[in-house]
Amino acid sequence: MSKIFLMCLITLCSLLKDREFAPTSVAIVGHSMGGLVARALLTLKNFKPGLINLLITQATPHVAPVMPLDKYLTDFYTAVNNHWILKAQDLRNLTTLSVAGGFRDYQVRSGLAFLPRLSQHDSALSVVSSAVPRAWASTDHLSIVWCKELILATIRAFFDLIDENTKQITEDPKKRMSVLHHHFVRHPAKTFEENPEAFTELTGAFMWIPVKASKWTYSVYNDSDGKYFTFPLASHRKSYSHVYCENSMLDTSSWIYGCMNSNSSTCLEATDLSWRAELLPTTKVVILKLQDYTSLSHIVIQVPPTVGNKYTLDCEFFKQDSRTVQLPVTHLFSFGLSSSKILLNSTGLLYNVRLQHFNRIYQAFKIYIESHCQSLKERKPSVYRLHVPWSHEDSIIVAKVPSFTEISAKLHIAQPQNDSRVPELNIYSSSDCQYEVILKTSVLQVLGQIIRFHAGSLPVYVVSNIFLAYGGQLSTLMSTGQCSDFPLELVRTAKPYKVEPLISIVVFLQGFNWFREIWESLSLPEVDAAVLSSQDAWFPLVSLILFLFGTGIAYWSGVFFSTSLRLFSSLWLTLIRPTVLQKDNKLITPRRLCGVLSLALVSWTTCGAFAVFIIYLQYLFKVIKLHVNVRAEQNMLNGDSDCSKETSQNSSIYTVKNQSSTDSTVKATQSLSNSTTIAEAVNSLKMHVTILNLFTWIVLLNLPSLIYWLKNLRYSVRLDPDPCRSTAIILVCILEILMNSSTSEVKSSKLLKIAAKVPLPLSVAMLAFGRMHLYKSQKSAQYLNFSGI
């Protein structure tokens, strides 16, 4: 795919080489995996890095695949990310922007869309759409492409990236980053300028009005005269640390300046401080630290003439400590029963609520903000922003005043180890209002975070539970001679303490060098839980919760599977007359051998997943047929038993010994023999239902390869490379034998004791190494099926 993409780029440049301003490089906008394919271009040997100078990706999983279903995909990710890390110096001229969709993107979580931190510190930018100025909204995986606000932000950025001399995207990496930062991170409500003038002349016959108050509000409507309001800083420096101003007029003109004249009441030349402002949904605000502007004598607010426009300006001087409050978040195990509260009694315009100890991805809270106002006059809406300092994933909410607002507080990325900053709740408030902030742990959203980050490993937990249930069935068969039902055996054997403690001990021991050296000498891969812990995406209870989810899914999928078999068998009984149960003493016959060779040939020449799907349908057909025959024989046996009882009762009443009594004895003997055969068939059916349930999940994991092969069948009959080919050949050989076996053969096997103990270590190995690599679960299934033979 990357090579085809490269050829298209070369062809495109060659077609435009005769133009007056022929492009020497191109910009690429890639959505989802298209963005990763664009990054993979740089791993090609014959690729010239200068061919691409700008790459914008939308909802692209850069860190890891959403579902690691095969080794080729994980190796591809490893190769691309390692190349970008090792060749970071060679890629300095490539500017990369990654835009994630936020919490509404259920297909690619935003944490996967952040570019690896080690690559291109100065030329890579990752943002979430909820933090993009003028967008401020989360998008799903598809709407991120046609979201008008994001489209406009991208188009504006492209216009500002054009070099006036070359008519191409600028070759200056610093300018490219400043443009992207301007449109996607912090917009000052000004048209982008690469080098804005240091000083600006304040012209116009405007009235100069000094303001000495520490808090000032001005509303204007249809004012034909412009004004300059000046705020002397000398009188405020000792009492206050910051000045905050906001303007509800959302145009792109300059409006706040810094003057260095110390004596004059007017200022003809000033510094434009509008570049320090930030655009919010209903206002543009600026916060200045007075200590950073010691050369300024005045702050000047410009109010231009207005015709038909109404807007409000507010300014206030404040101490930062008085407007910053600490709010410790509630503990995870409070389950929403306790809360943290804080009451903001001040009449200020800005509050910063620091959320202490909020730094892990499994934390999730509900923040309730209730505003009360002293009077009922009309006020501008309040703006609440949840600011995460270590990544651009802010979320902004606009609320009327007074109101009761609910905010969800969750993280896309955990706090880096060397970062001590704390998330903040910024409240851009209305004057004369009181705000009460209440924070509670949200149990449902905690579970949502766990599912969001670890749902890809749920199939591993489901299959692991099926392993334990199958091992329990073999143990019961060995001890009692009977095979129990899958749901009952799952409830009995699926215990987390059988699996999790051993994995936790291994993760703990891997913290010691001596154990790690022994582990590596055995060529064992690193435990997935240790890798996730190093990425701050894991904690011990996650595995327990996922195990319980896996148990529930396995249980109800087993119930659904059994119910479906009953429905199919009922339909079969009404349409087709069932055959008599027959015992096949030979596991391997020429017909079955031909079937195995045929499916192996199909797997080798076409697609392995297709061969797996065929053998699955064949196995499903046999199990349904066995279910039909068992039900039919049970119905006949019940009828014969009733007839035998009736004959016996008649003979006892009349005390007549005739031929009918002899016939009833023969029928009773035959009934006993049939009941033994049926009991054996029922045990076999229970075992096959469990194996088929396990095989269903294996088919689901192989389904993407089958879909891809079917979609590309018109181009090539053979899927190459095929991640399922070797797995399919092994499964076909094993299942062709396994589907024709019975519990009597399993009970007579000398390896039954060993086979009954195999599922537990396989379940542990699957959870240890399969959470981040789902394709490893197929290997474990092969070993389990092999032990079943």
Coordinates of N, CA, C and O in Angstrom, one line a residue, residues 63-71 73-75 78 109 112 453-454 456-458 460-461 526-535 537-538 765-777:
V63 N -0.2 4.9 17.9 CA 0.6 4.2 18.9 C 0.5 2.7 18.7 O 1.5 2.0 18.8
A64 N -0.7 2.2 18.5 CA -0.8 0.7 18.4 C -2.1 0.4 17.7 O -3.0 1.3 17.6
P65 N -2.3 -0.7 17.1 CA -3.6 -1.1 16.5 C -4.7 -1.2 17.5 O -4.5 -1.6 18.6
V66 N -5.9 -0.9 17.0 CA -7.1 -1.0 17.9 C -7.3 -2.4 18.3 O -7.6 -2.7 19.5
M67 N -7.2 -3.3 17.3 CA -7.4 -4.7 17.6 C -6.2 -5.4 17.0 O -6.1 -5.6 15.8
P68 N -5.2 -5.9 17.8 CA -4.0 -6.5 17.3 C -4.3 -8.0 16.9 O -4.0 -8.9 17.6
L69 N -4.9 -8.2 15.7 CA -5.4 -9.5 15.3 C -4.4 -10.4 14.7 O -4.6 -11.6 14.5
D70 N -3.3 -9.8 14.2 CA -2.3 -10.6 13.5 C -0.9 -10.0 13.7 O -0.8 -8.9 14.0
K71 N 0.1 -10.9 13.6 CA 1.5 -10.5 13.8 C 1.9 -9.5 12.8 O 2.8 -8.6 13.1
L73 N 0.3 -7.0 11.5 CA -0.1 -5.7 11.8 C 0.8 -5.1 13.0 O 1.2 -3.9 12.9
T74 N 1.0 -5.9 14.0 CA 1.8 -5.4 15.1 C 3.3 -5.1 14.7 O 3.9 -4.2 15.1
D75 N 3.8 -6.0 13.8 CA 5.1 -5.7 13.3 C 5.2 -4.5 12.4 O 6.2 -3.7 12.5
T78 N 5.3 -1.6 14.8 CA 6.6 -1.5 15.5 C 7.7 -0.9 14.5 O 8.5 -0.1 14.9
R109 N -9.8 5.2 20.1 CA -9.7 6.1 21.3 C -8.6 7.1 21.1 O -7.6 6.9 20.4
L112 N -4.7 6.6 21.4 CA -3.9 6.0 20.4 C -3.5 6.9 19.3 O -2.6 6.6 18.5
F453 N -10.2 1.6 27.2 CA -8.8 1.3 27.0 C -8.4 -0.2 26.9 O -7.4 -0.5 26.3
H454 N -9.3 -1.0 27.3 CA -9.0 -2.5 27.3 C -10.0 -3.4 26.7 O -10.0 -4.6 26.9
G456 N -10.3 -4.2 23.7 CA -9.6 -5.0 22.7 C -9.1 -6.4 23.3 O -9.0 -7.3 22.5
S457 N -8.9 -6.4 24.6 CA -8.5 -7.7 25.2 C -9.6 -8.5 25.8 O -9.3 -9.6 26.3
L458 N -10.8 -8.1 25.7 CA -12.0 -8.8 26.2 C -12.1 -10.2 25.5 O -12.4 -11.2 26.2
V460 N -9.8 -12.2 24.7 CA -8.9 -13.1 25.4 C -9.4 -13.6 26.7 O -9.3 -14.8 27.0
Y461 N -10.1 -12.7 27.4 CA -10.7 -13.1 28.7 C -11.8 -14.1 28.5 O -12.0 -15.0 29.3
E526 N 7.8 -10.4 27.1 CA 7.5 -9.7 28.3 C 6.0 -9.8 28.5 O 5.2 -9.8 27.6
V527 N 5.6 -9.9 29.8 CA 4.2 -10.0 30.2 C 3.5 -8.7 29.8 O 4.0 -7.6 30.0
D528 N 2.3 -8.8 29.2 CA 1.6 -7.7 28.7 C 1.2 -6.7 29.8 O 1.2 -5.5 29.6
A529 N 0.9 -7.3 31.0 CA 0.5 -6.4 32.1 C 1.7 -5.5 32.5 O 1.5 -4.3 32.9
A530 N 2.9 -6.0 32.4 CA 4.1 -5.1 32.7 C 4.2 -4.0 31.7 O 4.6 -2.9 32.0
V531 N 4.0 -4.3 30.4 CA 4.1 -3.3 29.4 C 3.0 -2.2 29.6 O 3.3 -1.0 29.5
L532 N 1.8 -2.6 29.8 CA 0.7 -1.7 30.1 C 1.0 -0.8 31.3 O 0.6 0.3 31.4
S533 N 1.5 -1.5 32.3 CA 1.9 -0.7 33.6 C 2.9 0.4 33.3 O 2.8 1.5 33.8
S534 N 3.9 0.1 32.4 CA 4.9 1.1 32.1 C 4.3 2.2 31.3 O 4.8 3.3 31.3
Q535 N 3.1 2.0 30.6 CA 2.4 3.0 29.9 C 1.3 3.7 30.7 O 0.6 4.5 30.2
A537 N -1.3 2.5 31.9 CA -2.6 2.2 31.4 C -3.1 0.9 32.0 O -4.0 0.2 31.5
W538 N -2.6 0.6 33.2 CA -2.9 -0.7 33.9 C -2.9 -0.5 35.4 O -2.1 0.3 35.9
A765 N -1.3 -18.5 30.4 CA -0.4 -18.0 29.3 C -1.2 -17.0 28.4 O -0.6 -16.0 28.0
M766 N -2.4 -17.3 28.1 CA -3.2 -16.4 27.3 C -3.3 -15.0 27.9 O -3.2 -14.0 27.2
L767 N -3.7 -15.0 29.1 CA -3.9 -13.7 29.8 C -2.5 -13.0 30.0 O -2.5 -11.7 30.1
A768 N -1.5 -13.7 30.1 CA -0.2 -13.1 30.3 C 0.4 -12.5 29.0 O 1.0 -11.4 29.0
F769 N 0.2 -13.2 27.9 CA 0.8 -12.7 26.6 C -0.2 -12.4 25.5 O 0.3 -12.0 24.4
G770 N -1.5 -12.5 25.8 CA -2.4 -12.3 24.7 C -3.2 -11.0 24.8 O -4.0 -10.7 23.9
R771 N -3.1 -10.2 25.9 CA -3.9 -9.0 26.0 C -3.6 -8.0 24.9 O -4.5 -7.4 24.4
M772 N -2.3 -7.9 24.6 CA -1.9 -6.9 23.5 C -1.7 -7.6 22.2 O -1.4 -6.9 21.2
H773 N -1.9 -8.9 22.1 CA -1.6 -9.7 20.9 C -2.7 -10.7 20.8 O -2.5 -11.9 21.2
L774 N -3.9 -10.4 20.2 CA -5.0 -11.3 20.2 C -4.7 -12.5 19.4 O -5.3 -13.6 19.6
Y775 N -3.8 -12.4 18.4 CA -3.6 -13.6 17.6 C -2.9 -14.7 18.4 O -3.0 -15.9 17.9
K776 N -2.4 -14.4 19.5 CA -1.8 -15.5 20.3 C -2.8 -16.4 20.9 O -2.5 -17.5 21.3
S777 N -4.0 -15.9 21.1 CA -5.1 -16.7 21.6 C -5.4 -17.9 20.6 O -5.9 -19.0 21.1

